[in-house]
């Protein structure tokens, strides 16, 4: 027996929220793919010298987001179909998967907040290792590789040095720093440490805002799913 009255309204509201949830999954998937192929982050995280690869923590987070976006799209479709069909079995499965996703999102949010500076610190450490190698007096293949790594950092972030550069680095500034106009050359170059912090902080804030919006939608969906399941059970004929 189809649901009527307020339960019917809940049914269509649940369908609407599930559709939004499905769209949110698509947005997260799209944002994750954009972060994975963004020119700035890709050019920095693909660097290596002396058999040392740039830290991959950021990419691990992005791959997790890709998986979450794909699962959200599947769960959203399941919720839409279950609401339209008024199936307690589908809605129960949807509710269980929604709770699992919500717990995982909360756990990921706590981990991400406690490690929010890890990615930028790892990249700064990698930059500093290349920086130290680039100012060595003796020429070597590792020094040449380190200079190439610094050039990529400087060109990508439009920065130069750490902000408290040594006299040795000042001697090679012209070769390593981005070419600027005469007016810009008179200004002190931006610190790459600060640029790296800003780059990854900006992207983490974007991820955090999307995750917060999705968490709010999931809470409403869990409430509506429970109400609709109760309505379907009460509307079923009793013999």
Tab-separated table of C-alpha atoms in Angstrom:
chain	number	residue	atom	x	y	z
A	1	UNK	CA	0.000	0.000	0.000
A	2	UNK	CA	1.518	3.352	-1.055
A	3	UNK	CA	2.337	5.877	1.648
A	4	UNK	CA	0.135	8.970	1.978
A	5	UNK	CA	0.066	12.298	3.769
A	6	UNK	CA	3.194	13.453	5.604
A	7	UNK	CA	4.981	10.182	4.864
A	8	UNK	CA	4.515	10.831	1.136
A	9	UNK	CA	6.109	14.252	1.637
A	10	UNK	CA	9.012	12.591	3.498
A	11	UNK	CA	9.385	10.155	0.598
A	12	UNK	CA	9.875	12.930	-1.952
A	13	UNK	CA	12.114	14.911	0.399
A	14	UNK	CA	14.287	11.805	0.834
A	15	UNK	CA	14.416	11.388	-2.933
A	16	UNK	CA	15.459	15.042	-3.287
A	17	UNK	CA	18.189	14.751	-0.638
A	18	UNK	CA	19.431	11.511	-2.198
A	19	UNK	CA	19.606	13.219	-5.567
A	20	UNK	CA	21.616	16.051	-3.975
A	21	UNK	CA	23.790	13.412	-2.277
A	22	UNK	CA	24.362	11.737	-5.646
A	23	UNK	CA	25.321	15.111	-7.134
A	24	UNK	CA	27.635	15.781	-4.161
A	25	UNK	CA	29.354	12.469	-4.858
A	26	UNK	CA	29.883	13.616	-8.433
A	27	UNK	CA	31.260	16.953	-7.200
A	28	UNK	CA	33.684	15.219	-4.808
A	29	UNK	CA	34.774	12.870	-7.601
A	30	UNK	CA	35.303	15.843	-9.930
A	31	UNK	CA	37.202	17.872	-7.308
A	32	UNK	CA	39.404	14.861	-6.499
A	33	UNK	CA	40.225	14.324	-10.171
A	34	UNK	CA	40.992	18.046	-10.511
A	35	UNK	CA	43.316	17.908	-7.481
A	36	UNK	CA	45.004	14.828	-8.938
A	37	UNK	CA	45.696	16.505	-12.296
A	38	UNK	CA	46.133	20.116	-11.130
A	39	UNK	CA	49.221	21.556	-12.828
A	40	UNK	CA	50.619	23.175	-9.684
A	41	UNK	CA	50.466	20.138	-7.412
A	42	UNK	CA	51.344	17.630	-10.156
A	43	UNK	CA	54.484	19.480	-11.233
A	44	UNK	CA	55.685	19.660	-7.608
A	45	UNK	CA	54.775	16.157	-6.467
A	46	UNK	CA	56.376	14.472	-9.491
A	47	UNK	CA	59.824	15.823	-8.614
A	48	UNK	CA	62.668	13.623	-7.385
A	49	UNK	CA	66.432	13.713	-6.882
A	50	UNK	CA	68.945	11.301	-5.354
A	51	UNK	CA	66.278	8.573	-5.590
A	52	UNK	CA	64.026	10.642	-3.307
A	53	UNK	CA	60.472	11.177	-4.482
A	54	UNK	CA	58.365	14.127	-3.372
A	55	UNK	CA	55.992	13.124	-0.511
A	56	UNK	CA	52.893	11.270	-1.740
A	57	UNK	CA	50.633	11.938	1.278
A	58	UNK	CA	48.584	14.433	-0.714
A	59	UNK	CA	47.941	11.950	-3.531
A	60	UNK	CA	46.918	9.254	-1.037
A	61	UNK	CA	44.266	11.643	0.293
A	62	UNK	CA	43.123	12.407	-3.257
A	63	UNK	CA	42.770	8.705	-4.130
A	64	UNK	CA	40.647	8.218	-1.001
A	65	UNK	CA	38.435	11.107	-2.147
A	66	UNK	CA	38.023	9.514	-5.581
A	67	UNK	CA	36.852	6.273	-3.936
A	68	UNK	CA	34.501	8.170	-1.592
A	69	UNK	CA	32.965	10.115	-4.488
A	70	UNK	CA	32.310	6.927	-6.466
A	71	UNK	CA	30.744	5.165	-3.442
A	72	UNK	CA	28.579	8.220	-2.696
A	73	UNK	CA	27.196	8.195	-6.226
A	74	UNK	CA	26.293	4.500	-5.883
A	75	UNK	CA	24.718	4.983	-2.431
A	76	UNK	CA	22.808	8.044	-3.637
A	77	UNK	CA	21.362	6.085	-6.551
A	78	UNK	CA	20.422	3.244	-4.180
A	79	UNK	CA	18.626	5.710	-1.891
A	80	UNK	CA	16.715	7.323	-4.777
A	81	UNK	CA	15.589	3.957	-6.098
A	82	UNK	CA	14.659	2.669	-2.640
A	83	UNK	CA	12.587	5.780	-1.885
A	84	UNK	CA	10.667	5.624	-5.173
A	85	UNK	CA	10.023	1.869	-4.836
A	86	UNK	CA	9.160	2.239	-1.122
A	87	UNK	CA	11.325	-0.790	-0.431
A	88	UNK	CA	12.238	-1.333	3.217
A	89	UNK	CA	15.008	-3.721	2.172
A	90	UNK	CA	16.667	-1.160	-0.118
A	91	UNK	CA	16.155	1.634	2.369
A	92	UNK	CA	17.621	-0.483	5.165
A	93	UNK	CA	20.672	-1.278	3.027
A	94	UNK	CA	20.958	2.397	2.122
A	95	UNK	CA	20.749	3.433	5.792
A	96	UNK	CA	23.461	0.955	6.801
A	97	UNK	CA	25.819	2.125	4.034
A	98	UNK	CA	25.056	5.757	4.908
A	99	UNK	CA	26.003	5.192	8.558
A	100	UNK	CA	29.254	3.499	7.485
A	101	UNK	CA	30.070	6.413	5.165
A	102	UNK	CA	29.280	8.938	7.890
A	103	UNK	CA	31.545	7.177	10.416
A	104	UNK	CA	34.351	6.995	7.850
A	105	UNK	CA	33.916	10.682	7.013
A	106	UNK	CA	34.053	11.705	10.680
A	107	UNK	CA	37.161	9.558	11.227
A	108	UNK	CA	38.802	10.997	8.094
A	109	UNK	CA	37.900	14.526	9.208
A	110	UNK	CA	39.494	14.014	12.642
A	111	UNK	CA	42.620	12.535	11.061
A	112	UNK	CA	42.789	15.306	8.464
A	113	UNK	CA	42.400	18.049	11.079
A	114	UNK	CA	45.105	16.562	13.313
A	115	UNK	CA	47.469	16.183	10.332
A	116	UNK	CA	46.456	19.306	8.416
A	117	UNK	CA	50.030	20.652	8.291
A	118	UNK	CA	51.715	17.340	7.467
A	119	UNK	CA	51.593	17.683	3.681
A	120	UNK	CA	53.045	21.200	3.582
A	121	UNK	CA	55.738	20.250	6.138
A	122	UNK	CA	56.770	17.224	4.062
A	123	UNK	CA	56.981	19.346	0.912
A	124	UNK	CA	58.979	22.046	2.745
A	125	UNK	CA	61.413	19.380	3.994
A	126	UNK	CA	61.788	18.042	0.448
A	127	UNK	CA	62.379	21.589	-0.839
A	128	UNK	CA	64.980	22.261	1.875
A	129	UNK	CA	66.896	19.078	1.007
A	130	UNK	CA	67.100	20.182	-2.621
A	131	UNK	CA	67.977	23.715	-1.472
A	132	UNK	CA	70.930	22.490	0.623
A	133	UNK	CA	72.210	20.320	-2.208
A	134	UNK	CA	71.931	23.159	-4.755
A	135	UNK	CA	74.310	25.478	-2.858
A	136	UNK	CA	77.119	22.949	-2.541
A	137	UNK	CA	80.430	24.294	-3.811
A	138	UNK	CA	81.416	21.117	-5.668
A	139	UNK	CA	79.485	20.352	-8.844
A	140	UNK	CA	77.913	16.898	-9.002
A	141	UNK	CA	74.997	15.118	-10.726
A	142	UNK	CA	72.950	15.356	-7.506
A	143	UNK	CA	73.544	19.116	-7.369
A	144	UNK	CA	72.351	19.482	-10.972
A	145	UNK	CA	69.233	17.437	-10.178
A	146	UNK	CA	68.569	19.530	-7.058
A	147	UNK	CA	68.838	22.763	-9.078
A	148	UNK	CA	66.281	21.442	-11.574
A	149	UNK	CA	63.915	20.587	-8.692
A	150	UNK	CA	64.254	24.113	-7.282
A	151	UNK	CA	63.615	25.645	-10.698
A	152	UNK	CA	60.314	23.762	-10.934
A	153	UNK	CA	59.303	24.909	-7.440
A	154	UNK	CA	60.227	28.518	-8.201
A	155	UNK	CA	58.499	28.656	-11.585
A	156	UNK	CA	55.350	26.886	-10.360
A	157	UNK	CA	54.886	28.893	-7.155
A	158	UNK	CA	56.471	32.159	-8.368
A	159	UNK	CA	58.775	32.229	-5.348
A	160	UNK	CA	62.474	32.008	-4.578
A	161	UNK	CA	64.314	30.682	-1.535
A	162	UNK	CA	63.251	30.058	2.029
A	163	UNK	CA	63.041	33.674	3.155
A	164	UNK	CA	66.250	33.496	5.218
A	165	UNK	CA	68.605	32.564	2.410
A	166	UNK	CA	72.314	32.013	2.826
A	167	UNK	CA	74.974	34.057	0.979
A	168	UNK	CA	75.742	30.998	-1.161
A	169	UNK	CA	72.152	30.887	-2.380
A	170	UNK	CA	72.223	34.620	-3.104
A	171	UNK	CA	75.064	33.977	-5.552
A	172	UNK	CA	72.944	31.619	-7.663
A	173	UNK	CA	69.653	33.491	-7.275
A	174	UNK	CA	69.805	34.812	-10.831
A	175	UNK	CA	69.994	31.299	-12.263
A	176	UNK	CA	67.395	29.678	-9.986
A	177	UNK	CA	64.738	32.330	-9.483
A	178	UNK	CA	62.013	33.150	-12.033
A	179	UNK	CA	62.922	35.891	-14.498
A	180	UNK	CA	61.177	39.132	-13.541
A	181	UNK	CA	60.814	42.623	-14.902
A	182	UNK	CA	63.092	45.396	-13.634
A	183	UNK	CA	60.424	46.718	-11.227
A	184	UNK	CA	59.665	43.273	-9.758
A	185	UNK	CA	63.375	42.525	-9.406
A	186	UNK	CA	63.678	45.350	-6.857
A	187	UNK	CA	61.141	43.626	-4.576
A	188	UNK	CA	62.088	40.841	-2.192
A	189	UNK	CA	61.013	37.470	-3.678
A	190	UNK	CA	58.260	35.510	-1.956
A	191	UNK	CA	59.307	32.713	0.381
A	192	UNK	CA	58.666	29.230	-1.033
A	193	UNK	CA	57.911	28.012	2.493
A	194	UNK	CA	54.960	30.395	2.734
A	195	UNK	CA	53.807	29.611	-0.800
A	196	UNK	CA	53.777	25.875	-0.086
A	197	UNK	CA	51.759	26.382	3.112
A	198	UNK	CA	49.222	28.557	1.284
A	199	UNK	CA	48.946	26.141	-1.662
A	200	UNK	CA	48.021	23.054	0.354
A	201	UNK	CA	46.042	24.912	3.045
A	202	UNK	CA	43.779	26.365	0.355
A	203	UNK	CA	43.086	22.928	-1.122
A	204	UNK	CA	42.501	21.329	2.292
A	205	UNK	CA	39.991	24.044	3.206
A	206	UNK	CA	38.116	23.326	-0.047
A	207	UNK	CA	37.995	19.608	0.797
A	208	UNK	CA	36.840	20.418	4.343
A	209	UNK	CA	33.959	22.624	3.162
A	210	UNK	CA	32.726	19.965	0.733
A	211	UNK	CA	32.947	17.280	3.445
A	212	UNK	CA	30.995	19.456	5.914
A	213	UNK	CA	28.194	20.051	3.407
A	214	UNK	CA	28.002	16.320	2.641
A	215	UNK	CA	27.877	15.436	6.374
A	216	UNK	CA	24.865	17.736	6.894
A	217	UNK	CA	23.054	16.123	3.938
A	218	UNK	CA	23.807	12.646	5.316
A	219	UNK	CA	22.298	13.498	8.723
A	220	UNK	CA	19.035	14.641	7.087
A	221	UNK	CA	19.004	11.540	4.897
A	222	UNK	CA	19.368	9.189	7.875
A	223	UNK	CA	16.455	10.908	9.649
A	224	UNK	CA	14.199	10.825	6.585
A	225	UNK	CA	15.096	7.187	5.873
A	226	UNK	CA	14.069	6.085	9.373
A	227	UNK	CA	10.810	8.053	9.155
A	228	UNK	CA	9.990	6.667	5.704
A	229	UNK	CA	10.723	3.062	6.779
A	230	UNK	CA	8.365	3.492	9.745
A	231	UNK	CA	5.725	5.008	7.452
A	232	UNK	CA	6.008	2.136	4.965
A	233	UNK	CA	5.710	-0.416	7.781
A	234	UNK	CA	2.627	1.314	9.243
A	235	UNK	CA	1.019	1.669	5.803
A	236	UNK	CA	1.351	-2.080	5.078
A	237	UNK	CA	-1.995	-3.911	5.383
A	238	UNK	CA	-2.391	-6.167	8.431
A	239	UNK	CA	-4.215	-9.480	7.958
